[in-house]
PDB file of C-alpha atoms in Angstrom:
ATOM      1  CA  UNK A  99    -117.002   3.964 -37.328  1.00  0.00           C
ATOM      2  CA  UNK A 100    -114.393   6.621 -38.287  1.00  0.00           C
ATOM      3  CA  UNK A 101    -115.568   9.910 -39.875  1.00  0.00           C
ATOM      4  CA  UNK A 102    -112.334  11.625 -40.870  1.00  0.00           C
ATOM      5  CA  UNK A 103    -110.503  11.550 -37.552  1.00  0.00           C
ATOM      6  CA  UNK A 104    -113.489  11.158 -35.535  1.00  0.00           C
ATOM      7  CA  UNK A 105    -114.159   7.737 -34.016  1.00  0.00           C
ATOM      8  CA  UNK A 106    -117.644   6.754 -33.163  1.00  0.00           C
ATOM      9  CA  UNK A 107    -117.921   4.032 -30.551  1.00  0.00           C
ATOM     10  CA  UNK A 108    -121.555   3.434 -30.906  1.00  0.00           C
ATOM     11  CA  UNK A 109    -122.558   4.253 -34.772  1.00  0.00           C
ATOM     12  CA  UNK A 110    -126.280   4.819 -33.739  1.00  0.00           C
ATOM     13  CA  UNK A 111    -127.052   8.554 -35.020  1.00  0.00           C
ATOM     14  CA  UNK A 112    -130.065  10.789 -34.952  1.00  0.00           C
ATOM     15  CA  UNK A 113    -131.139  12.262 -38.618  1.00  0.00           C
ATOM     16  CA  UNK A 114    -131.369  16.019 -38.666  1.00  0.00           C
ATOM     17  CA  UNK A 115    -134.955  16.866 -38.426  1.00  0.00           C
ATOM     18  CA  UNK A 116    -136.539  20.204 -39.186  1.00  0.00           C
ATOM     19  CA  UNK A 117    -138.828  21.249 -36.470  1.00  0.00           C
ATOM     20  CA  UNK A 118    -137.815  18.197 -34.149  1.00  0.00           C
ATOM     21  CA  UNK A 119    -134.157  17.569 -33.257  1.00  0.00           C
ATOM     22  CA  UNK A 120    -133.886  21.551 -31.961  1.00  0.00           C
ATOM     23  CA  UNK A 121    -131.756  22.150 -29.039  1.00  0.00           C
ATOM     24  CA  UNK A 122    -134.149  21.136 -26.166  1.00  0.00           C
ATOM     25  CA  UNK A 123    -134.674  17.520 -27.669  1.00  0.00           C
ATOM     26  CA  UNK A 124    -131.052  17.350 -28.684  1.00  0.00           C
ATOM     27  CA  UNK A 125    -130.131  17.411 -24.669  1.00  0.00           C
ATOM     28  CA  UNK A 126    -132.769  14.566 -24.360  1.00  0.00           C
ATOM     29  CA  UNK A 127    -131.099  12.596 -26.913  1.00  0.00           C
ATOM     30  CA  UNK A 128    -127.520  13.063 -25.608  1.00  0.00           C
ATOM     31  CA  UNK A 129    -128.907  11.707 -22.137  1.00  0.00           C
ATOM     32  CA  UNK A 130    -130.155   8.736 -23.976  1.00  0.00           C
ATOM     33  CA  UNK A 131    -126.681   8.061 -25.120  1.00  0.00           C
ATOM     34  CA  UNK A 132    -126.188   9.965 -28.564  1.00  0.00           C
ATOM     35  CA  UNK A 133    -122.561  10.274 -29.032  1.00  0.00           C
ATOM     36  CA  UNK A 134    -123.037  12.373 -32.370  1.00  0.00           C
ATOM     37  CA  UNK A 135    -126.077  14.744 -32.823  1.00  0.00           C
ATOM     38  CA  UNK A 136    -126.880  16.850 -35.768  1.00  0.00           C
ATOM     39  CA  UNK A 137    -128.748  20.091 -35.705  1.00  0.00           C
ATOM     40  CA  UNK A 138    -131.693  20.802 -37.969  1.00  0.00           C
ATOM     41  CA  UNK A 139    -130.744  21.896 -41.499  1.00  0.00           C
ATOM     42  CA  UNK A 140    -129.533  25.385 -41.492  1.00  0.00           C
ATOM     43  CA  UNK A 141    -129.694  27.751 -44.515  1.00  0.00           C
ATOM     44  CA  UNK A 142    -126.272  28.611 -46.219  1.00  0.00           C
ATOM     45  CA  UNK A 143    -127.852  31.671 -47.295  1.00  0.00           C
ATOM     46  CA  UNK A 144    -129.163  32.716 -44.005  1.00  0.00           C
ATOM     47  CA  UNK A 145    -125.778  31.864 -42.402  1.00  0.00           C
ATOM     48  CA  UNK A 146    -123.891  33.970 -45.069  1.00  0.00           C
ATOM     49  CA  UNK A 147    -126.428  37.009 -44.552  1.00  0.00           C
ATOM     50  CA  UNK A 148    -126.228  36.868 -40.908  1.00  0.00           C
ATOM     51  CA  UNK A 149    -129.984  35.856 -40.364  1.00  0.00           C
ATOM     52  CA  UNK A 150    -130.320  35.930 -36.478  1.00  0.00           C
ATOM     53  CA  UNK A 151    -133.349  33.074 -36.816  1.00  0.00           C
ATOM     54  CA  UNK A 152    -130.818  31.014 -38.862  1.00  0.00           C
ATOM     55  CA  UNK A 153    -128.012  30.895 -36.277  1.00  0.00           C
ATOM     56  CA  UNK A 154    -130.498  30.494 -33.216  1.00  0.00           C
ATOM     57  CA  UNK A 155    -130.582  26.880 -34.887  1.00  0.00           C
ATOM     58  CA  UNK A 156    -127.073  26.256 -34.044  1.00  0.00           C
ATOM     59  CA  UNK A 157    -126.392  25.793 -30.425  1.00  0.00           C
ATOM     60  CA  UNK A 158    -123.876  22.939 -29.656  1.00  0.00           C
ATOM     61  CA  UNK A 159    -123.669  21.291 -25.792  1.00  0.00           C
ATOM     62  CA  UNK A 160    -120.214  20.239 -26.448  1.00  0.00           C
ATOM     63  CA  UNK A 161    -120.925  17.129 -24.227  1.00  0.00           C
ATOM     64  CA  UNK A 162    -120.256  14.885 -27.312  1.00  0.00           C
ATOM     65  CA  UNK A 163    -119.779  15.016 -31.034  1.00  0.00           C
ATOM     66  CA  UNK A 164    -121.774  17.605 -32.911  1.00  0.00           C
ATOM     67  CA  UNK A 165    -122.799  18.094 -36.416  1.00  0.00           C
ATOM     68  CA  UNK A 166    -124.223  21.167 -38.278  1.00  0.00           C
ATOM     69  CA  UNK A 167    -126.359  20.275 -41.194  1.00  0.00           C
ATOM     70  CA  UNK A 168    -126.570  23.070 -44.010  1.00  0.00           C
ATOM     71  CA  UNK A 169    -128.615  23.262 -47.251  1.00  0.00           C
ATOM     72  CA  UNK A 170    -128.236  25.132 -50.468  1.00  0.00           C
ATOM     73  CA  UNK A 171    -127.284  24.946 -54.076  1.00  0.00           C
ATOM     74  CA  UNK A 172    -124.918  27.443 -54.523  1.00  0.00           C
ATOM     75  CA  UNK A 173    -121.219  26.003 -54.195  1.00  0.00           C
ATOM     76  CA  UNK A 174    -119.604  29.479 -53.188  1.00  0.00           C
ATOM     77  CA  UNK A 175    -122.419  30.272 -50.817  1.00  0.00           C
ATOM     78  CA  UNK A 176    -122.388  26.670 -49.276  1.00  0.00           C
ATOM     79  CA  UNK A 177    -118.562  27.020 -48.660  1.00  0.00           C
ATOM     80  CA  UNK A 178    -118.761  30.364 -46.931  1.00  0.00           C
ATOM     81  CA  UNK A 179    -121.542  29.219 -44.841  1.00  0.00           C
ATOM     82  CA  UNK A 180    -119.449  26.221 -44.009  1.00  0.00           C
ATOM     83  CA  UNK A 181    -116.369  28.566 -43.057  1.00  0.00           C
ATOM     84  CA  UNK A 182    -118.837  30.530 -40.861  1.00  0.00           C
ATOM     85  CA  UNK A 183    -120.157  27.176 -39.066  1.00  0.00           C
ATOM     86  CA  UNK A 184    -116.706  25.985 -38.487  1.00  0.00           C
ATOM     87  CA  UNK A 185    -115.225  29.385 -37.262  1.00  0.00           C
ATOM     88  CA  UNK A 186    -118.001  30.573 -35.147  1.00  0.00           C
ATOM     89  CA  UNK A 187    -119.501  27.264 -33.561  1.00  0.00           C
ATOM     90  CA  UNK A 188    -116.555  25.002 -33.887  1.00  0.00           C
ATOM     91  CA  UNK A 189    -118.736  21.507 -34.458  1.00  0.00           C
ATOM     92  CA  UNK A 190    -117.058  18.230 -35.157  1.00  0.00           C
ATOM     93  CA  UNK A 191    -118.494  18.017 -38.746  1.00  0.00           C
ATOM     94  CA  UNK A 192    -120.618  19.696 -41.378  1.00  0.00           C
ATOM     95  CA  UNK A 193    -123.312  17.572 -43.191  1.00  0.00           C
ATOM     96  CA  UNK A 194    -124.668  18.543 -46.573  1.00  0.00           C
ATOM     97  CA  UNK A 195    -128.474  18.173 -47.062  1.00  0.00           C
ATOM     98  CA  UNK A 196    -129.306  16.065 -50.119  1.00  0.00           C
ATOM     99  CA  UNK A 197    -132.215  14.704 -48.595  1.00  0.00           C
ATOM    100  CA  UNK A 198    -134.948  17.116 -47.443  1.00  0.00           C
ATOM    101  CA  UNK A 199    -138.115  16.229 -49.671  1.00  0.00           C
ATOM    102  CA  UNK A 200    -139.989  19.335 -48.857  1.00  0.00           C
ATOM    103  CA  UNK A 201    -141.575  21.299 -51.529  1.00  0.00           C
ATOM    104  CA  UNK A 202    -140.468  24.750 -50.057  1.00  0.00           C
ATOM    105  CA  UNK A 203    -137.011  23.378 -50.263  1.00  0.00           C
ATOM    106  CA  UNK A 204    -136.678  21.302 -53.661  1.00  0.00           C
ATOM    107  CA  UNK A 205    -138.368  24.318 -55.428  1.00  0.00           C
ATOM    108  CA  UNK A 206    -135.205  26.248 -55.056  1.00  0.00           C
ATOM    109  CA  UNK A 207    -132.933  23.130 -56.071  1.00  0.00           C
ATOM    110  CA  UNK A 208    -131.982  22.461 -52.520  1.00  0.00           C
ATOM    111  CA  UNK A 209    -132.190  19.379 -50.506  1.00  0.00           C
ATOM    112  CA  UNK A 210    -133.240  16.223 -52.515  1.00  0.00           C
ATOM    113  CA  UNK A 211    -133.572  18.088 -55.587  1.00  0.00           C
ATOM    114  CA  UNK A 212    -129.612  18.296 -55.554  1.00  0.00           C
ATOM    115  CA  UNK A 213    -129.775  14.341 -56.510  1.00  0.00           C
ATOM    116  CA  UNK A 214    -130.897  15.668 -60.029  1.00  0.00           C
ATOM    117  CA  UNK A 215    -127.577  17.293 -60.372  1.00  0.00           C
ATOM    118  CA  UNK A 216    -124.599  14.968 -59.833  1.00  0.00           C
ATOM    119  CA  UNK A 217    -122.008  17.542 -61.049  1.00  0.00           C
ATOM    120  CA  UNK A 218    -123.210  20.437 -58.943  1.00  0.00           C
ATOM    121  CA  UNK A 219    -123.316  18.236 -56.186  1.00  0.00           C
ATOM    122  CA  UNK A 220    -119.673  17.261 -56.914  1.00  0.00           C
ATOM    123  CA  UNK A 221    -118.783  20.953 -56.999  1.00  0.00           C
ATOM    124  CA  UNK A 222    -120.630  21.854 -53.602  1.00  0.00           C
ATOM    125  CA  UNK A 223    -118.780  18.964 -51.922  1.00  0.00           C
ATOM    126  CA  UNK A 224    -115.532  19.901 -53.245  1.00  0.00           C
ATOM    127  CA  UNK A 225    -116.052  23.822 -52.464  1.00  0.00           C
ATOM    128  CA  UNK A 226    -117.065  23.079 -48.903  1.00  0.00           C
ATOM    129  CA  UNK A 227    -114.353  20.327 -48.439  1.00  0.00           C
ATOM    130  CA  UNK A 228    -111.515  23.149 -49.526  1.00  0.00           C
ATOM    131  CA  UNK A 229    -112.968  25.728 -47.052  1.00  0.00           C
ATOM    132  CA  UNK A 230    -113.042  23.640 -43.922  1.00  0.00           C
ATOM    133  CA  UNK A 231    -110.580  21.642 -41.913  1.00  0.00           C
ATOM    134  CA  UNK A 232    -113.355  19.450 -40.122  1.00  0.00           C
ATOM    135  CA  UNK A 233    -114.755  16.320 -41.858  1.00  0.00           C
ATOM    136  CA  UNK A 234    -117.721  16.806 -44.457  1.00  0.00           C
ATOM    137  CA  UNK A 235    -120.359  14.133 -44.628  1.00  0.00           C
ATOM    138  CA  UNK A 236    -123.712  14.164 -46.902  1.00  0.00           C
ATOM    139  CA  UNK A 237    -127.159  12.743 -46.103  1.00  0.00           C
ATOM    140  CA  UNK A 238    -129.139  11.713 -49.339  1.00  0.00           C
ATOM    141  CA  UNK A 239    -132.068   9.717 -50.710  1.00  0.00           C
ATOM    142  CA  UNK A 240    -132.164   6.858 -52.997  1.00  0.00           C
ATOM    143  CA  UNK A 241    -132.858   9.208 -55.997  1.00  0.00           C
ATOM    144  CA  UNK A 242    -135.029  11.875 -57.237  1.00  0.00           C
ATOM    145  CA  UNK A 243    -137.736   9.388 -58.451  1.00  0.00           C
ATOM    146  CA  UNK A 244    -138.141   5.910 -59.523  1.00  0.00           C
ATOM    147  CA  UNK A 245    -136.455   6.731 -63.010  1.00  0.00           C
ATOM    148  CA  UNK A 246    -133.572   8.422 -61.478  1.00  0.00           C
ATOM    149  CA  UNK A 247    -132.256   5.915 -58.785  1.00  0.00           C
ATOM    150  CA  UNK A 248    -128.477   7.428 -58.390  1.00  0.00           C
ATOM    151  CA  UNK A 249    -127.654   7.248 -54.762  1.00  0.00           C
ATOM    152  CA  UNK A 250    -124.391   5.004 -55.856  1.00  0.00           C
ATOM    153  CA  UNK A 251    -123.338   7.455 -58.273  1.00  0.00           C
ATOM    154  CA  UNK A 252    -123.973  10.525 -55.945  1.00  0.00           C
ATOM    155  CA  UNK A 253    -122.041   8.827 -53.079  1.00  0.00           C
ATOM    156  CA  UNK A 254    -118.820   8.104 -55.540  1.00  0.00           C
ATOM    157  CA  UNK A 255    -118.784  11.549 -56.403  1.00  0.00           C
ATOM    158  CA  UNK A 256    -119.140  12.795 -52.934  1.00  0.00           C
ATOM    159  CA  UNK A 257    -116.290  10.515 -52.021  1.00  0.00           C
ATOM    160  CA  UNK A 258    -114.270  11.802 -55.001  1.00  0.00           C
ATOM    161  CA  UNK A 259    -114.653  15.469 -53.950  1.00  0.00           C
ATOM    162  CA  UNK A 260    -113.602  14.765 -49.940  1.00  0.00           C
ATOM    163  CA  UNK A 261    -116.728  13.634 -48.441  1.00  0.00           C
ATOM    164  CA  UNK A 262    -115.996  11.372 -45.372  1.00  0.00           C
ATOM    165  CA  UNK A 263    -119.248   9.657 -44.888  1.00  0.00           C
ATOM    166  CA  UNK A 264    -122.556   9.434 -46.428  1.00  0.00           C
ATOM    167  CA  UNK A 265    -126.090   8.619 -45.002  1.00  0.00           C
ATOM    168  CA  UNK A 266    -128.560   7.069 -47.330  1.00  0.00           C
ATOM    169  CA  UNK A 267    -132.620   7.033 -46.925  1.00  0.00           C
ATOM    170  CA  UNK A 268    -133.810   4.282 -49.043  1.00  0.00           C
ATOM    171  CA  UNK A 269    -136.573   6.337 -50.584  1.00  0.00           C
ATOM    172  CA  UNK A 270    -136.734   8.853 -53.580  1.00  0.00           C
ATOM    173  CA  UNK A 271    -137.984  12.371 -53.131  1.00  0.00           C
ATOM    174  CA  UNK A 272    -141.362  11.387 -54.814  1.00  0.00           C
ATOM    175  CA  UNK A 273    -141.904   8.803 -52.111  1.00  0.00           C
ATOM    176  CA  UNK A 274    -141.649  11.246 -49.293  1.00  0.00           C
ATOM    177  CA  UNK A 275    -142.083   8.744 -46.299  1.00  0.00           C
ATOM    178  CA  UNK A 276    -144.649   6.480 -47.978  1.00  0.00           C
ATOM    179  CA  UNK A 277    -144.315   2.752 -48.448  1.00  0.00           C
ATOM    180  CA  UNK A 278    -141.397   0.864 -47.251  1.00  0.00           C
ATOM    181  CA  UNK A 279    -137.688   1.713 -47.310  1.00  0.00           C
ATOM    182  CA  UNK A 280    -135.474   0.245 -50.031  1.00  0.00           C
ATOM    183  CA  UNK A 281    -132.485  -0.729 -47.853  1.00  0.00           C
ATOM    184  CA  UNK A 282    -130.814  -2.772 -50.858  1.00  0.00           C
ATOM    185  CA  UNK A 283    -129.621   0.641 -52.224  1.00  0.00           C
ATOM    186  CA  UNK A 284    -127.711   1.145 -48.943  1.00  0.00           C
ATOM    187  CA  UNK A 285    -126.261  -2.310 -49.278  1.00  0.00           C
ATOM    188  CA  UNK A 286    -125.382  -1.221 -53.054  1.00  0.00           C
ATOM    189  CA  UNK A 287    -123.768   2.101 -51.812  1.00  0.00           C
ATOM    190  CA  UNK A 288    -121.862   0.483 -49.152  1.00  0.00           C
ATOM    191  CA  UNK A 289    -120.152  -2.051 -51.689  1.00  0.00           C
ATOM    192  CA  UNK A 290    -119.239   0.940 -54.046  1.00  0.00           C
ATOM    193  CA  UNK A 291    -117.435   3.339 -52.017  1.00  0.00           C
ATOM    194  CA  UNK A 292    -114.747   3.165 -49.157  1.00  0.00           C
ATOM    195  CA  UNK A 293    -115.993   5.844 -46.878  1.00  0.00           C
ATOM    196  CA  UNK A 294    -118.311   4.877 -44.138  1.00  0.00           C
ATOM    197  CA  UNK A 295    -122.153   4.370 -45.241  1.00  0.00           C
ATOM    198  CA  UNK A 296    -125.145   5.014 -42.726  1.00  0.00           C
ATOM    199  CA  UNK A 297    -128.350   3.368 -43.364  1.00  0.00           C
ATOM    200  CA  UNK A 298    -131.527   5.317 -42.888  1.00  0.00           C
ATOM    201  CA  UNK A 299    -135.322   4.661 -43.381  1.00  0.00           C
ATOM    202  CA  UNK A 300    -137.751   2.679 -41.293  1.00  0.00           C
ATOM    203  CA  UNK A 301    -136.027   1.803 -38.300  1.00  0.00           C
ATOM    204  CA  UNK A 302    -138.563   1.547 -35.462  1.00  0.00           C
ATOM    205  CA  UNK A 303    -137.390  -1.222 -33.185  1.00  0.00           C
ATOM    206  CA  UNK A 304    -134.336  -2.913 -31.913  1.00  0.00           C
ATOM    207  CA  UNK A 305    -135.180  -5.738 -34.599  1.00  0.00           C
ATOM    208  CA  UNK A 306    -135.123  -3.081 -37.225  1.00  0.00           C
ATOM    209  CA  UNK A 307    -131.743  -1.673 -36.291  1.00  0.00           C
ATOM    210  CA  UNK A 308    -130.248  -5.261 -36.155  1.00  0.00           C
ATOM    211  CA  UNK A 309    -131.725  -6.130 -39.371  1.00  0.00           C
ATOM    212  CA  UNK A 310    -130.400  -2.671 -41.009  1.00  0.00           C
ATOM    213  CA  UNK A 311    -126.756  -3.759 -40.007  1.00  0.00           C
ATOM    214  CA  UNK A 312    -127.051  -7.309 -41.034  1.00  0.00           C
ATOM    215  CA  UNK A 313    -128.953  -6.862 -44.470  1.00  0.00           C
ATOM    216  CA  UNK A 314    -126.960  -3.778 -45.664  1.00  0.00           C
ATOM    217  CA  UNK A 315    -123.599  -4.241 -44.011  1.00  0.00           C
ATOM    218  CA  UNK A 316    -123.551  -0.468 -43.495  1.00  0.00           C
ATOM    219  CA  UNK A 317    -121.275   1.167 -40.996  1.00  0.00           C
ATOM    220  CA  UNK A 318    -123.768   2.871 -38.978  1.00  0.00           C
ATOM    221  CA  UNK A 319    -127.463   3.817 -38.668  1.00  0.00           C
ATOM    222  CA  UNK A 320    -129.381   6.837 -38.422  1.00  0.00           C
ATOM    223  CA  UNK A 321    -132.794   6.955 -36.577  1.00  0.00           C
ATOM    224  CA  UNK A 322    -135.488   9.338 -37.329  1.00  0.00           C
ATOM    225  CA  UNK A 323    -139.376   9.275 -37.163  1.00  0.00           C
ATOM    226  CA  UNK A 324    -138.684   6.055 -34.779  1.00  0.00           C
ATOM    227  CA  UNK A 325    -137.566   8.519 -32.192  1.00  0.00           C
ATOM    228  CA  UNK A 326    -140.409  11.268 -32.411  1.00  0.00           C
ATOM    229  CA  UNK A 327    -141.817  10.807 -28.875  1.00  0.00           C
ATOM    230  CA  UNK A 328    -139.688   7.601 -28.001  1.00  0.00           C
ATOM    231  CA  UNK A 329    -136.070   8.888 -27.638  1.00  0.00           C
ATOM    232  CA  UNK A 330    -135.904   5.261 -25.358  1.00  0.00           C
ATOM    233  CA  UNK A 331    -135.493   3.717 -28.919  1.00  0.00           C
ATOM    234  CA  UNK A 332    -131.866   5.219 -29.081  1.00  0.00           C
ATOM    235  CA  UNK A 333    -131.011   3.939 -25.651  1.00  0.00           C
ATOM    236  CA  UNK A 334    -132.353   0.323 -26.507  1.00  0.00           C
ATOM    237  CA  UNK A 335    -130.414   0.124 -29.701  1.00  0.00           C
ATOM    238  CA  UNK A 336    -127.187   1.375 -28.218  1.00  0.00           C
ATOM    239  CA  UNK A 337    -127.651  -0.757 -25.021  1.00  0.00           C
ATOM    240  CA  UNK A 338    -128.214  -3.814 -27.625  1.00  0.00           C
ATOM    241  CA  UNK A 339    -125.171  -2.943 -29.878  1.00  0.00           C
ATOM    242  CA  UNK A 340    -122.932  -2.496 -26.856  1.00  0.00           C
ATOM    243  CA  UNK A 341    -123.910  -5.286 -24.646  1.00  0.00           C
ATOM    244  CA  UNK A 342    -126.253  -7.468 -26.769  1.00  0.00           C
ATOM    245  CA  UNK A 343    -128.977  -7.307 -24.165  1.00  0.00           C
ATOM    246  CA  UNK A 344    -132.254  -5.901 -23.910  1.00  0.00           C
ATOM    247  CA  UNK A 345    -133.808  -3.208 -21.510  1.00  0.00           C
ATOM    248  CA  UNK A 346    -137.189  -2.558 -20.649  1.00  0.00           C
ATOM    249  CA  UNK A 347    -139.734  -0.345 -22.135  1.00  0.00           C
ATOM    250  CA  UNK A 348    -140.529   2.845 -20.337  1.00  0.00           C
ATOM    251  CA  UNK A 349    -143.811   2.808 -18.214  1.00  0.00           C
ATOM    252  CA  UNK A 350    -146.180   5.602 -18.594  1.00  0.00           C
ATOM    253  CA  UNK A 351    -144.811   7.410 -15.384  1.00  0.00           C
ATOM    254  CA  UNK A 352    -141.388   7.506 -17.096  1.00  0.00           C
ATOM    255  CA  UNK A 353    -143.085   8.679 -20.572  1.00  0.00           C
ATOM    256  CA  UNK A 354    -144.985  11.590 -18.631  1.00  0.00           C
ATOM    257  CA  UNK A 355    -141.958  12.327 -16.725  1.00  0.00           C
ATOM    258  CA  UNK A 356    -139.989  12.778 -19.647  1.00  0.00           C
ATOM    259  CA  UNK A 357    -142.280  15.097 -21.403  1.00  0.00           C
ATOM    260  CA  UNK A 358    -142.246  17.176 -18.202  1.00  0.00           C
ATOM    261  CA  UNK A 359    -138.346  17.413 -18.402  1.00  0.00           C
ATOM    262  CA  UNK A 360    -138.541  18.342 -22.112  1.00  0.00           C
ATOM    263  CA  UNK A 361    -141.206  21.063 -21.487  1.00  0.00           C
ATOM    264  CA  UNK A 362    -139.132  22.593 -18.860  1.00  0.00           C
ATOM    265  CA  UNK A 363    -135.765  22.687 -21.126  1.00  0.00           C
ATOM    266  CA  UNK A 364    -137.698  24.081 -23.906  1.00  0.00           C
ATOM    267  CA  UNK A 365    -139.381  26.825 -21.944  1.00  0.00           C
ATOM    268  CA  UNK A 366    -135.821  27.516 -20.211  1.00  0.00           C
ATOM    269  CA  UNK A 367    -134.405  27.828 -23.888  1.00  0.00           C
ATOM    270  CA  UNK A 368    -137.270  29.497 -25.982  1.00  0.00           C
ATOM    271  CA  UNK A 369    -139.398  31.426 -23.235  1.00  0.00           C
ATOM    272  CA  UNK A 370    -142.849  30.324 -22.521  1.00  0.00           C
ATOM    273  CA  UNK A 371    -144.399  31.898 -25.437  1.00  0.00           C
ATOM    274  CA  UNK A 372    -142.470  30.105 -27.949  1.00  0.00           C
ATOM    275  CA  UNK A 373    -141.784  26.964 -26.389  1.00  0.00           C
ATOM    276  CA  UNK A 374    -145.598  25.979 -25.754  1.00  0.00           C
ATOM    277  CA  UNK A 375    -146.816  25.540 -29.547  1.00  0.00           C
ATOM    278  CA  UNK A 376    -143.409  24.005 -30.161  1.00  0.00           C
ATOM    279  CA  UNK A 377    -143.917  21.312 -27.523  1.00  0.00           C
ATOM    280  CA  UNK A 378    -147.615  20.256 -28.534  1.00  0.00           C
ATOM    281  CA  UNK A 379    -146.230  18.188 -31.307  1.00  0.00           C
ATOM    282  CA  UNK A 380    -143.742  16.407 -28.874  1.00  0.00           C
ATOM    283  CA  UNK A 381    -146.097  16.019 -26.154  1.00  0.00           C
ATOM    284  CA  UNK A 382    -148.509  14.325 -28.613  1.00  0.00           C
ATOM    285  CA  UNK A 383    -146.046  11.954 -29.756  1.00  0.00           C
ATOM    286  CA  UNK A 384    -144.732  10.865 -26.301  1.00  0.00           C
ATOM    287  CA  UNK A 385    -148.275  10.211 -25.339  1.00  0.00           C
ATOM    288  CA  UNK A 386    -149.331   8.170 -28.356  1.00  0.00           C
ATOM    289  CA  UNK A 387    -150.701   4.817 -27.522  1.00  0.00           C
ATOM    290  CA  UNK A 388    -151.429   5.866 -23.680  1.00  0.00           C
ATOM    291  CA  UNK A 389    -154.922   5.310 -22.303  1.00  0.00           C
ATOM    292  CA  UNK A 390    -157.274   8.369 -22.881  1.00  0.00           C
ATOM    293  CA  UNK A 391    -154.259  10.364 -24.579  1.00  0.00           C
ATOM    294  CA  UNK A 392    -156.617  11.617 -27.171  1.00  0.00           C
ATOM    295  CA  UNK A 393    -158.486  13.913 -24.630  1.00  0.00           C
ATOM    296  CA  UNK A 394    -155.497  14.907 -22.745  1.00  0.00           C
ATOM    297  CA  UNK A 395    -153.570  16.068 -25.934  1.00  0.00           C
ATOM    298  CA  UNK A 396    -156.845  18.142 -26.904  1.00  0.00           C
ATOM    299  CA  UNK A 397    -156.532  20.255 -23.516  1.00  0.00           C
ATOM    300  CA  UNK A 398    -152.947  20.595 -23.821  1.00  0.00           C
ATOM    301  CA  UNK A 399    -153.308  21.907 -27.523  1.00  0.00           C
ATOM    302  CA  UNK A 400    -155.673  24.607 -26.131  1.00  0.00           C
ATOM    303  CA  UNK A 401    -152.848  25.644 -23.341  1.00  0.00           C
ATOM    304  CA  UNK A 402    -150.496  28.546 -23.593  1.00  0.00           C
ATOM    305  CA  UNK A 403    -148.565  28.410 -20.258  1.00  0.00           C
ATOM    306  CA  UNK A 404    -146.128  25.991 -18.786  1.00  0.00           C
ATOM    307  CA  UNK A 405    -147.907  25.628 -15.390  1.00  0.00           C
ATOM    308  CA  UNK A 406    -151.149  24.503 -17.049  1.00  0.00           C
ATOM    309  CA  UNK A 407    -149.504  21.954 -19.203  1.00  0.00           C
ATOM    310  CA  UNK A 408    -147.751  20.694 -16.279  1.00  0.00           C
ATOM    311  CA  UNK A 409    -150.800  20.534 -14.219  1.00  0.00           C
ATOM    312  CA  UNK A 410    -152.650  18.748 -17.054  1.00  0.00           C
ATOM    313  CA  UNK A 411    -149.900  15.914 -17.217  1.00  0.00           C
ATOM    314  CA  UNK A 412    -149.338  15.607 -13.584  1.00  0.00           C
ATOM    315  CA  UNK A 413    -153.072  14.922 -13.012  1.00  0.00           C
ATOM    316  CA  UNK A 414    -152.848  12.423 -16.059  1.00  0.00           C
ATOM    317  CA  UNK A 415    -150.107  10.374 -14.160  1.00  0.00           C
ATOM    318  CA  UNK A 416    -152.517   9.933 -11.456  1.00  0.00           C
ATOM    319  CA  UNK A 417    -155.338   9.220 -13.297  1.00  0.00           C
ATOM    320  CA  UNK A 418    -153.516   6.556 -15.055  1.00  0.00           C
ATOM    321  CA  UNK A 419    -152.792   4.914 -11.860  1.00  0.00           C
ATOM    322  CA  UNK A 420    -156.398   4.136 -11.460  1.00  0.00           C
ATOM    323  CA  UNK A 421    -157.262   2.578 -14.812  1.00  0.00           C
ATOM    324  CA  UNK A 422    -160.880   2.669 -13.760  1.00  0.00           C
ATOM    325  CA  UNK A 423    -161.169   6.322 -14.052  1.00  0.00           C
ATOM    326  CA  UNK A 424    -162.694   7.743 -17.159  1.00  0.00           C
ATOM    327  CA  UNK A 425    -161.270  11.095 -18.280  1.00  0.00           C
TER     328      UNK A 425
END
């Protein structure tokens, strides 16, 4: 798959997810084989006004391709922000957010609310494209609601105004993450444009990934909720895509060891005070489905130091070695 001049050998991408795909987790995903990684969404206004918190979201490892996703609704501010990103951080591409359904985002006509304004969306893509030399991509939803299904129209507008690829999530904004993603809209979008189309929504297994490619003819796929606490899914899909073979699922020691590694990276990056609260949800996702994990998660949610979290997780490994133990 080619995005502008960027050639992606394994088009298995990770969706930019606020509060999830931060720098520490992106390091984990890179180790799992991610060729192109996106930052969390970054406020265009925050970038233009020099907001330090906004700038902290952009830290690129340079070990592969990197995309920075920005959000906003003013074409001029979006173009200025894109120019700042390109100049100061040197990513490989910039992605425009037309997909976030969060109320605090859409109330300002950001994110998926832009699906309601095709002409404005075209202006934003055009202005950002003119302001930068690197490829511009767009992540969108099926539409705003069931009465306004316009992903195909928006994709055509994005292509016309210089976008080099689009990612389509098969749900409307009103659906958030409920029900089943409609992959047919991805197939329709693929038929309608000449730029790469990336399919997104309900990929939780290798089989789902294969089905997405087969049913939609998309150029690439984008993983989201399926890799929360399960970065091995990325590795498994990549392995299947490249070698048409399967690899084993991680055992409980693999899972807990990676949680400990993630914890170490997060503390080194944020400092203990910030990292521990942020890691609670990641640890909860890692441990989901393991025996007695509810009690372990409850313990960890009350802890405030790396040493204590490490102690609980290491003890948990020992306890799982003897399934007769009652935690």
